[in-house]
C-alpha positions as a printed Julia matrix, in Angstrom:
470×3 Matrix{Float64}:
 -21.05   22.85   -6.2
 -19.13   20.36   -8.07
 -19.16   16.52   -6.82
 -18.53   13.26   -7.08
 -20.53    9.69   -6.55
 -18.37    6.87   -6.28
 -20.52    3.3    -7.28
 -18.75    0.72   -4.79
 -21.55   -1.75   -3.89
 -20.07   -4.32   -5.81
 -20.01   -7.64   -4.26
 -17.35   -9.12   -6.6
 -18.51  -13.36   -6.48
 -15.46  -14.56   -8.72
 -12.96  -12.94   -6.26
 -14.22  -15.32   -3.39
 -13.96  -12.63   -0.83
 -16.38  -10.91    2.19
 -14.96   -8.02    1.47
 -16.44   -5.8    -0.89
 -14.89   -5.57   -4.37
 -13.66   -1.96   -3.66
 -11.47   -2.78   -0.7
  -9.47   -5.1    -2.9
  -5.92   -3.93   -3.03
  -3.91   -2.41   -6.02
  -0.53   -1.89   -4.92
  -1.15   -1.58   -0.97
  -4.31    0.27   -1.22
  -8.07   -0.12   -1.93
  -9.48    0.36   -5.5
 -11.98    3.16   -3.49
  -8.83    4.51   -2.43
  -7.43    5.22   -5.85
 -10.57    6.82   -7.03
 -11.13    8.78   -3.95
  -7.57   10.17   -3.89
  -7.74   11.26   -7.91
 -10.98   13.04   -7.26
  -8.94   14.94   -4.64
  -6.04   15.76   -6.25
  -8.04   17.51   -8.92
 -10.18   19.73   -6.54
 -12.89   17.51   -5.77
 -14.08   18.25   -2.21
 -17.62   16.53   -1.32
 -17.73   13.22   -2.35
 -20.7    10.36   -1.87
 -19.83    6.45   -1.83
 -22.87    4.78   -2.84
 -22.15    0.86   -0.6
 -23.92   -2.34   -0.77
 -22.5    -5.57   -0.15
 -21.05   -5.64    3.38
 -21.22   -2.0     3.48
 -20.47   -1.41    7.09
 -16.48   -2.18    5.81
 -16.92    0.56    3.54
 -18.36    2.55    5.75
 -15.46    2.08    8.45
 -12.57    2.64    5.92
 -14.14    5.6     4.42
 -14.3     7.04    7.97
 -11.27    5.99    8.81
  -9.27    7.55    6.05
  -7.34   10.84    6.23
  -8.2    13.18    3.2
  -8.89   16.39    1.87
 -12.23   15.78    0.36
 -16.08   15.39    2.93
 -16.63   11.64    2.17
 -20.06   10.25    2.64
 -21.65    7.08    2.33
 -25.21    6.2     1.42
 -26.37    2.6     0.91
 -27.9     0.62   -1.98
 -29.76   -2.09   -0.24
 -30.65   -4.29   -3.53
 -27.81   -4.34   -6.29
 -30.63   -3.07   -9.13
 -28.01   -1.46  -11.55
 -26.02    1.64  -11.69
 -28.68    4.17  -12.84
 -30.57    2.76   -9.3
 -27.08    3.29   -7.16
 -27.25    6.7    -8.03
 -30.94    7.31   -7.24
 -29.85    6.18   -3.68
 -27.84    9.66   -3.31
 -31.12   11.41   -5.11
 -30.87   13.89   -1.87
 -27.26   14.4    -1.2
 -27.69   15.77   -5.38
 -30.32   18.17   -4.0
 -28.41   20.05   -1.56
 -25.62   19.91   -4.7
 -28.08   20.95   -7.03
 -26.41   24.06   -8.71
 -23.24   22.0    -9.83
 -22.13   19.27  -11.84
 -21.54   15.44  -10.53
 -19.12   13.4   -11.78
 -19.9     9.56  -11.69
 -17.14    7.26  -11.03
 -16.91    3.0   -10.55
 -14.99    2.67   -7.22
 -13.63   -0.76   -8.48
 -11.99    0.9   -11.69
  -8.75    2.77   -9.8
  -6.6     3.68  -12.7
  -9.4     7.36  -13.32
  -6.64    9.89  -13.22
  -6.75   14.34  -12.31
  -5.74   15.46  -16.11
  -8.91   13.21  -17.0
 -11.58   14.25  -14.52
 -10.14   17.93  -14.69
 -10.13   17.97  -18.53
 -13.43   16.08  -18.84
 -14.71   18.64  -16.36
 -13.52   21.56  -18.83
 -14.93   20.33  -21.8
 -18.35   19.5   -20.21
 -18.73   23.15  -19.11
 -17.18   24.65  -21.86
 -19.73   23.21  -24.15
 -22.65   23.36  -22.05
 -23.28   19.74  -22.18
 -25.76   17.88  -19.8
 -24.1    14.94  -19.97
 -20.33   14.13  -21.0
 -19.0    10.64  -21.22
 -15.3     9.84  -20.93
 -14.45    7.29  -23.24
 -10.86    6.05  -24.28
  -9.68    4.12  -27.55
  -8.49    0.41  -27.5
  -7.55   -2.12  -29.53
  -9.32   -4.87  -28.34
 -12.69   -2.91  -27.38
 -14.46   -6.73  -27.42
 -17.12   -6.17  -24.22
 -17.42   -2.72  -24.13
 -20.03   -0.46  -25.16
 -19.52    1.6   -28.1
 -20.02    5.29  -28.51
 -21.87    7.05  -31.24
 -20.77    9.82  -32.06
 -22.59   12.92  -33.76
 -21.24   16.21  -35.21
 -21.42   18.4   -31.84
 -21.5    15.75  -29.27
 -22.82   11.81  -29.03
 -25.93   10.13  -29.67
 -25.46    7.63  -26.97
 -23.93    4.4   -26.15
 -24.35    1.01  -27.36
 -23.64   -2.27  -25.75
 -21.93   -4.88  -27.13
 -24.95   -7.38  -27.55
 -26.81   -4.94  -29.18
 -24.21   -3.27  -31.89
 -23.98   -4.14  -35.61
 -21.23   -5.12  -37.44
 -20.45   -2.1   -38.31
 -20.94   -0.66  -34.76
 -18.52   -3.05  -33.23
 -15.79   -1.98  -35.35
 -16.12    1.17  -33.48
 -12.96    1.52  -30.94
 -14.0     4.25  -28.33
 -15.59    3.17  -25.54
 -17.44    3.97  -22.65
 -15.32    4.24  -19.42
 -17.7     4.47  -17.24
 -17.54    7.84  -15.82
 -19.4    10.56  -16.65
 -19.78   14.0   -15.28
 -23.55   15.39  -15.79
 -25.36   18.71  -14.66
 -26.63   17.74  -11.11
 -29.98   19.46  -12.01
 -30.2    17.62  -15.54
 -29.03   14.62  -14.03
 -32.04   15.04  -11.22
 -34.22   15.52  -13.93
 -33.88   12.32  -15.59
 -33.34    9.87  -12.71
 -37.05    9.18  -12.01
 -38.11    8.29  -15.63
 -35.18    5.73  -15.8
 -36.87    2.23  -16.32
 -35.97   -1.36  -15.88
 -36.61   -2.26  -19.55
 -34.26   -4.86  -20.41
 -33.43   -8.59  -19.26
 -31.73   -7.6   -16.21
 -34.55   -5.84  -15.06
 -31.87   -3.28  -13.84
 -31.67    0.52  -14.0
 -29.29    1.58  -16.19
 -27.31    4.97  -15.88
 -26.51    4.84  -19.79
 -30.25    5.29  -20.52
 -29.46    8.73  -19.1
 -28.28   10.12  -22.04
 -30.9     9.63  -24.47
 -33.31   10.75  -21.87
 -31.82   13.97  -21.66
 -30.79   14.35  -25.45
 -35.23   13.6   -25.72
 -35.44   17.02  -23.97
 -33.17   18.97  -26.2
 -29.82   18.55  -24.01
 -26.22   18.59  -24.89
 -24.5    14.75  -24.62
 -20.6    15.15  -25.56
 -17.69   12.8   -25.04
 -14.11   13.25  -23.73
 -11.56   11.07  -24.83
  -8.89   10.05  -22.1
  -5.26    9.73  -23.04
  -4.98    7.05  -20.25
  -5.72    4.09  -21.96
  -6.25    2.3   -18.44
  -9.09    4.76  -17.31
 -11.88    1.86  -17.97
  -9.81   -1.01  -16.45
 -11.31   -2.93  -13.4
 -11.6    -6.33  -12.43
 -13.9    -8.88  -12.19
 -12.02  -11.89  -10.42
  -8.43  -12.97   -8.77
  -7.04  -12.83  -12.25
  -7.99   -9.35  -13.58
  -7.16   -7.85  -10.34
  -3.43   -9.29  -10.52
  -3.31   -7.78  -13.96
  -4.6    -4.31  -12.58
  -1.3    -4.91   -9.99
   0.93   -5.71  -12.73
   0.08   -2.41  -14.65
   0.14   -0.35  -11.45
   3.27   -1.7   -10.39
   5.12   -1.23  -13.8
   3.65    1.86  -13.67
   4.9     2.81  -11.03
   8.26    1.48  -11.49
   8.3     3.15  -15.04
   7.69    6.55  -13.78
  11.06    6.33  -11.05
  13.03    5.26  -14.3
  12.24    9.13  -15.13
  13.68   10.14  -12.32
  16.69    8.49  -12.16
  16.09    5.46  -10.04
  18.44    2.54  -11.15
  16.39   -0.99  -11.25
  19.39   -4.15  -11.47
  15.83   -6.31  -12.33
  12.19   -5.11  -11.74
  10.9    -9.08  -10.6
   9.2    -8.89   -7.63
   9.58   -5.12   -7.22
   6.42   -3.52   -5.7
   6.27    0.18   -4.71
   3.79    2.03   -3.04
   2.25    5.44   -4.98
   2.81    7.09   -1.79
   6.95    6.64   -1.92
   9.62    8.8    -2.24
  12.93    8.09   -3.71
  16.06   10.0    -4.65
  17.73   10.54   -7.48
  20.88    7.75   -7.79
  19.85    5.37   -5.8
  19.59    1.47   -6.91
  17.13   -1.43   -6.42
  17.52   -4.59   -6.86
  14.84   -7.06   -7.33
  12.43   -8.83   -4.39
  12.18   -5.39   -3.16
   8.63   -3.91   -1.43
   8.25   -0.19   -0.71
   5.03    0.69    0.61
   3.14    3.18    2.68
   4.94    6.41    3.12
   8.21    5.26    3.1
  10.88    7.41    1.9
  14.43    6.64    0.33
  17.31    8.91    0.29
  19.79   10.09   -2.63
  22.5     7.54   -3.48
  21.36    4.2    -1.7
  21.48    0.99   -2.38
  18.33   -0.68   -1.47
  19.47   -5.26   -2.06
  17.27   -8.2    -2.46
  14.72   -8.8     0.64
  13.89   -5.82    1.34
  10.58   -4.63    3.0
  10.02   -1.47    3.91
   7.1    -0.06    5.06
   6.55    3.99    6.79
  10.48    4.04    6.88
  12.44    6.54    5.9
  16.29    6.06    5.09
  18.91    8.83    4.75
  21.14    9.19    1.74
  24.34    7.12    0.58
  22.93    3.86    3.23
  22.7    -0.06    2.1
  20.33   -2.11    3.01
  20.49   -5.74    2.66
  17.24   -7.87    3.18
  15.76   -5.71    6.23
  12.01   -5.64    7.13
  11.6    -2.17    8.33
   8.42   -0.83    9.84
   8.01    2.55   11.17
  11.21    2.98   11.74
  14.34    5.41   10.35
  17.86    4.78    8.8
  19.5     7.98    8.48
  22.85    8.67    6.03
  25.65    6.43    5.28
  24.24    3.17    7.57
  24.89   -0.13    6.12
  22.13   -2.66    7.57
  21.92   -6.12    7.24
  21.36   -9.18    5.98
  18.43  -10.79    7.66
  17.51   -7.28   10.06
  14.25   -6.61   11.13
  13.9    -2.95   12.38
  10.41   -2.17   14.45
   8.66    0.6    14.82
   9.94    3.61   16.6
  13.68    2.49   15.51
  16.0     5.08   14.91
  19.77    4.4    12.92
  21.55    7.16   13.46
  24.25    7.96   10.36
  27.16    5.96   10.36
  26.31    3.05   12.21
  26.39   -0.68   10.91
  23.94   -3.33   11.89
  25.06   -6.97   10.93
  22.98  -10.3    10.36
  20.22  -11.71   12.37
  20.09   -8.26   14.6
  16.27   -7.3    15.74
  15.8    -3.46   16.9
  12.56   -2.49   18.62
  11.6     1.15   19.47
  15.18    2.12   20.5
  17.96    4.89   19.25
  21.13    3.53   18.02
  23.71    6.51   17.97
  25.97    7.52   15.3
  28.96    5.31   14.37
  27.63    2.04   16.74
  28.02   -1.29   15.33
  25.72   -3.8    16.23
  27.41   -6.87   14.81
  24.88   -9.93   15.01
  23.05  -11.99   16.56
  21.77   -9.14   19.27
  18.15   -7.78   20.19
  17.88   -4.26   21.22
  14.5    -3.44   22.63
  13.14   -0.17   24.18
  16.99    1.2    24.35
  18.68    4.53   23.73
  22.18    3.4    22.64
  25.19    6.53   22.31
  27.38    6.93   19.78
  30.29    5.05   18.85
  29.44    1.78   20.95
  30.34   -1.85   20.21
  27.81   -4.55   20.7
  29.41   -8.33   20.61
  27.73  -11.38   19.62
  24.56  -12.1    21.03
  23.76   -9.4    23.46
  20.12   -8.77   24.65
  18.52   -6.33   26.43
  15.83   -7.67   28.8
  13.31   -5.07   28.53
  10.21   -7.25   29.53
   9.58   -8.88   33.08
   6.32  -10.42   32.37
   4.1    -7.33   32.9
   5.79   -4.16   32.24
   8.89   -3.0    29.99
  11.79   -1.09   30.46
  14.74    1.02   28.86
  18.09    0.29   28.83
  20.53    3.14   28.85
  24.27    2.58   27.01
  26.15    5.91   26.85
  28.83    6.77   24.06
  32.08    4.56   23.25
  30.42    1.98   25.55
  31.75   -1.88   25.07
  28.78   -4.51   25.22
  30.73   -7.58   25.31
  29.55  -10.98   23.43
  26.8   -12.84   25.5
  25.76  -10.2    27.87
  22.54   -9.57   29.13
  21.32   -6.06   30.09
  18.46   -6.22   32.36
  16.46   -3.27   32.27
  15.77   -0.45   33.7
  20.01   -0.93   33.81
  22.04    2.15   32.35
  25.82    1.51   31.04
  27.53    4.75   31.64
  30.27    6.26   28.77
  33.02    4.26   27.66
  32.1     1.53   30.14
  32.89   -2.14   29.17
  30.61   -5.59   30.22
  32.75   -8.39   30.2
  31.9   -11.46   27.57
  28.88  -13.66   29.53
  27.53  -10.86   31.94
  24.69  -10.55   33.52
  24.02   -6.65   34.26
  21.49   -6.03   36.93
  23.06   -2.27   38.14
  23.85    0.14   36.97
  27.95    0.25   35.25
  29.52    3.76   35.99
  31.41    5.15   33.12
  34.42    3.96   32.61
  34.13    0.79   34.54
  34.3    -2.65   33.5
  30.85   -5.15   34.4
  32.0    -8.69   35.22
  29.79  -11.16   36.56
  30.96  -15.28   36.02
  30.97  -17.73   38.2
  33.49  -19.6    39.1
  34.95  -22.19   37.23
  35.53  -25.63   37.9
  36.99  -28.18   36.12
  35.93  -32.15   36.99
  38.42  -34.35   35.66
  37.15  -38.04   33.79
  33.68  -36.63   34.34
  32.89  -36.28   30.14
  34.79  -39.21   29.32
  32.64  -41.53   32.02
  29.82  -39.51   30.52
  30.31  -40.43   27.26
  32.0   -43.98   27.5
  28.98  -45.81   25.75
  28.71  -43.45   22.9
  32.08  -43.35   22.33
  32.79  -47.03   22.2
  30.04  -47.03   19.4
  31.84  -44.85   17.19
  35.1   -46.88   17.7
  33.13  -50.26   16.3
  31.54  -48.54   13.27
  34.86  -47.06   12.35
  36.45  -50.69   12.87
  33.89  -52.24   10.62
């Protein structure tokens, strides 16, 4: 059975964090959860996590998470090198014994399917006991080099140790391997601490096998990010950068229309049709889903929302929520979960929507909270309406029913239901239920003292006169 160990008991010191390295974010999501996700989407279904530093978090995501593949954890109490991480998982390999295990760095998140599914296919196809992905860069300063033979590789030098002529040498090691389980068994105990670390290193692997007569071969990645991780604030900002650009470049395929890409972040996990244009500041994350044809403006964050085709949105925060076809939203709208724009309707500036359904063709103009509502379709909402869903301890819902009139100022106080084409008059309290058709007036009544302001003001006013004298 084929399988995977993921190293992630990293503690990362230059990133100044208690998290462990792993659960660093790329893009919205964990550098584990990169790795873990590309060993599923090429097949990979049993899959240990080898955790160390503060390894109860990595414990809790990894159970946490919703995936294809079994994940397990087993712990590496002292951080004694990689060859020793993998001797922690020394019996999950046993029951696995009749496959091949691929070995991956759980801070490195840029490992991709066509290179652990074509690594895989070379490795069996030439019987190897060990193969290495490598990749080829410029600037391989740091890495170590591999040295290679005419059938395979003769193992893998660091960069301390190569000569000149090594160095010059641009394939490197990556870091992941994929081995025969039972060679890879075979070889674990004899690995030694012979070096100044005084740490186990998986590398030493190789020539251990090759000393019995094994096959060692080498796969060369077309990603030329495969090897890429981070050691502090700095590299992981650059991993971001190439994940985001990425990301970005690969919607450019598909049609997407960028006005400017600064401070454009989307999620690997988004959706977006064909035609539809982003400006820049723009954050798409989680599963959030864009339409054909929209126009997504500056300030936008949207996170788990999906939006309809042909809608505008101008600097909304949207979370949980949907936007269905030709809504225009915005400026300065913040749309909370369970919020549902139904197509057609227009939501102006400085309007908050909380777990409520706003029907088709309703205008919700500004300055207006709608909480815990189901709103018909076709109603107008005036200035600075609120519905008064919370009475200290419990909430309620607010019922408005099609071609309704909320006029400006008026306060629905729920549970309160506004029947169809009912109107509230501007400054209303509603505590009752309005019957369709009616009109909902509640003002007190005016009165009018005369001199009262300008006795009021007298002192204030006389001190305006002066400085306007002087």
């Amino acid at each position: 059975m084929d399988n995977c160990i993921i190293l992630a008991g990293g503690q990362g010191k230059r990133m100044k964090t208690n998290k462990p390295k792993v659960l660093l974010e790329v893009l919205g999501e964990p550098m584990l959860e990169w790795v873990i996700k590309a060993c599923e989407s090429a097949g990979i279904g049993n899959i240990c996590v080898v955790k160390g530093y503060e390894g109860e978090q990595v414990e809790a995501y990894v159970s946490g998470r919703n995936g294809s593949a079994d994940v397990q954890t087993v712990l590496q109490s002292e951080r004694l090198g990689t060859g020793h991480a993998v001797m922690m998982a020394a019996d999950y390999l046993k029951e696995r014994i009749g496959g091949n295990t691929l070995i991956l760095c759980g801070d490195a998140p840029f490992i991709d399917r066509e290179t652990i599914s074509g690594s895989l296919a070379l490795h069996k196809k030439a019987g190897n006991a060990v193969t290495v992905v490598t990749s080829e860069i410029d600037e391989p300063k740091g890495y170590g080099r591999i040295i290679r033979t005419a059938d395979g590789i003769s193992g893998i030098v660091e960069e301390k140790d190569c000569t000149d002529e090594q160095r010059k040498i641009k394939e490197i090691n990556s870091g992941c391997y994929w081995f025969d389980t039972k060679a890879l068994l075979g070889v674990l105990g004899e690995l030694k601490p012979n070096n100044a670390q005084k740490e186990y290193y998986l590398t030493d692997c190789i020539s251990l096998l090759l000393s019995k007569g094994l096959k060692a071969g080498a796969f060369t990645s077309e990603n030329k990010n495969v090897s890429l991780g981070a050691n502090d604030r700095k590299g992981l900002l650059a991993l971001n950068d190439i994940a985001r650009l990425g990301v970005i470049d690969k919607w450019l395929d598909f049609g997407i229309e960028f006005t400017c890409t600064d401070g454009v972040s989307i999620g690997t996990q988004v959706e977006i049709g064909a035609g539809t244009v982003i400006d820049s500041n723009v954050k798409l994350s989680g599963k959030t889903k864009i339409g054909e044809g929209c126009r997504i403006m500056s300030g936008c964050l949207l996170n788990n929302t999906i939006v309809g085709n042909n809608t505008v949105l101008n600097f909304v925060q949207a979370n949980d929520a949907r936007v269905d076809d030709n809504v225009k939203i915005g400026p300065w709208v913040q749309l909370r979960p369970d919020s549902h724009v139904l197509s057609g309707a227009k939501i102006g500036d400085f309007v908050e929507i909380k777990n409520s359904t706003i029907g088709e063709g309703t205008a919700v103009a500004h300055l207006t909270y709608v909480g815990d509502s189901d709103v018909g379709s076709n109603v107008n909402f005036g200035c600075g309406v609120v519905t008064v869903n919370f009475d200290g301890e419990k909430k309620f819902r607010t019922t408005i029913g099609d071609n309704a009139f909320i006029g400006c100022n008026t306060n629905l106080v729920a549970p309160v239901k506004v029947g169809t084409s009912a109107y509230t008059a501007a400054g209303t309290t509603v505590t009752h239920d309005v019957p369709d058709g009616a009109l909902a007036i509640d003002r007190g009544k005016q009165a009018n003292i005369e001199g009262y302001a300008t006795r009021k003001l007298k002192a204030r006013n006389e001190k305006i006169a002066m400085q306007k004298k002087a």
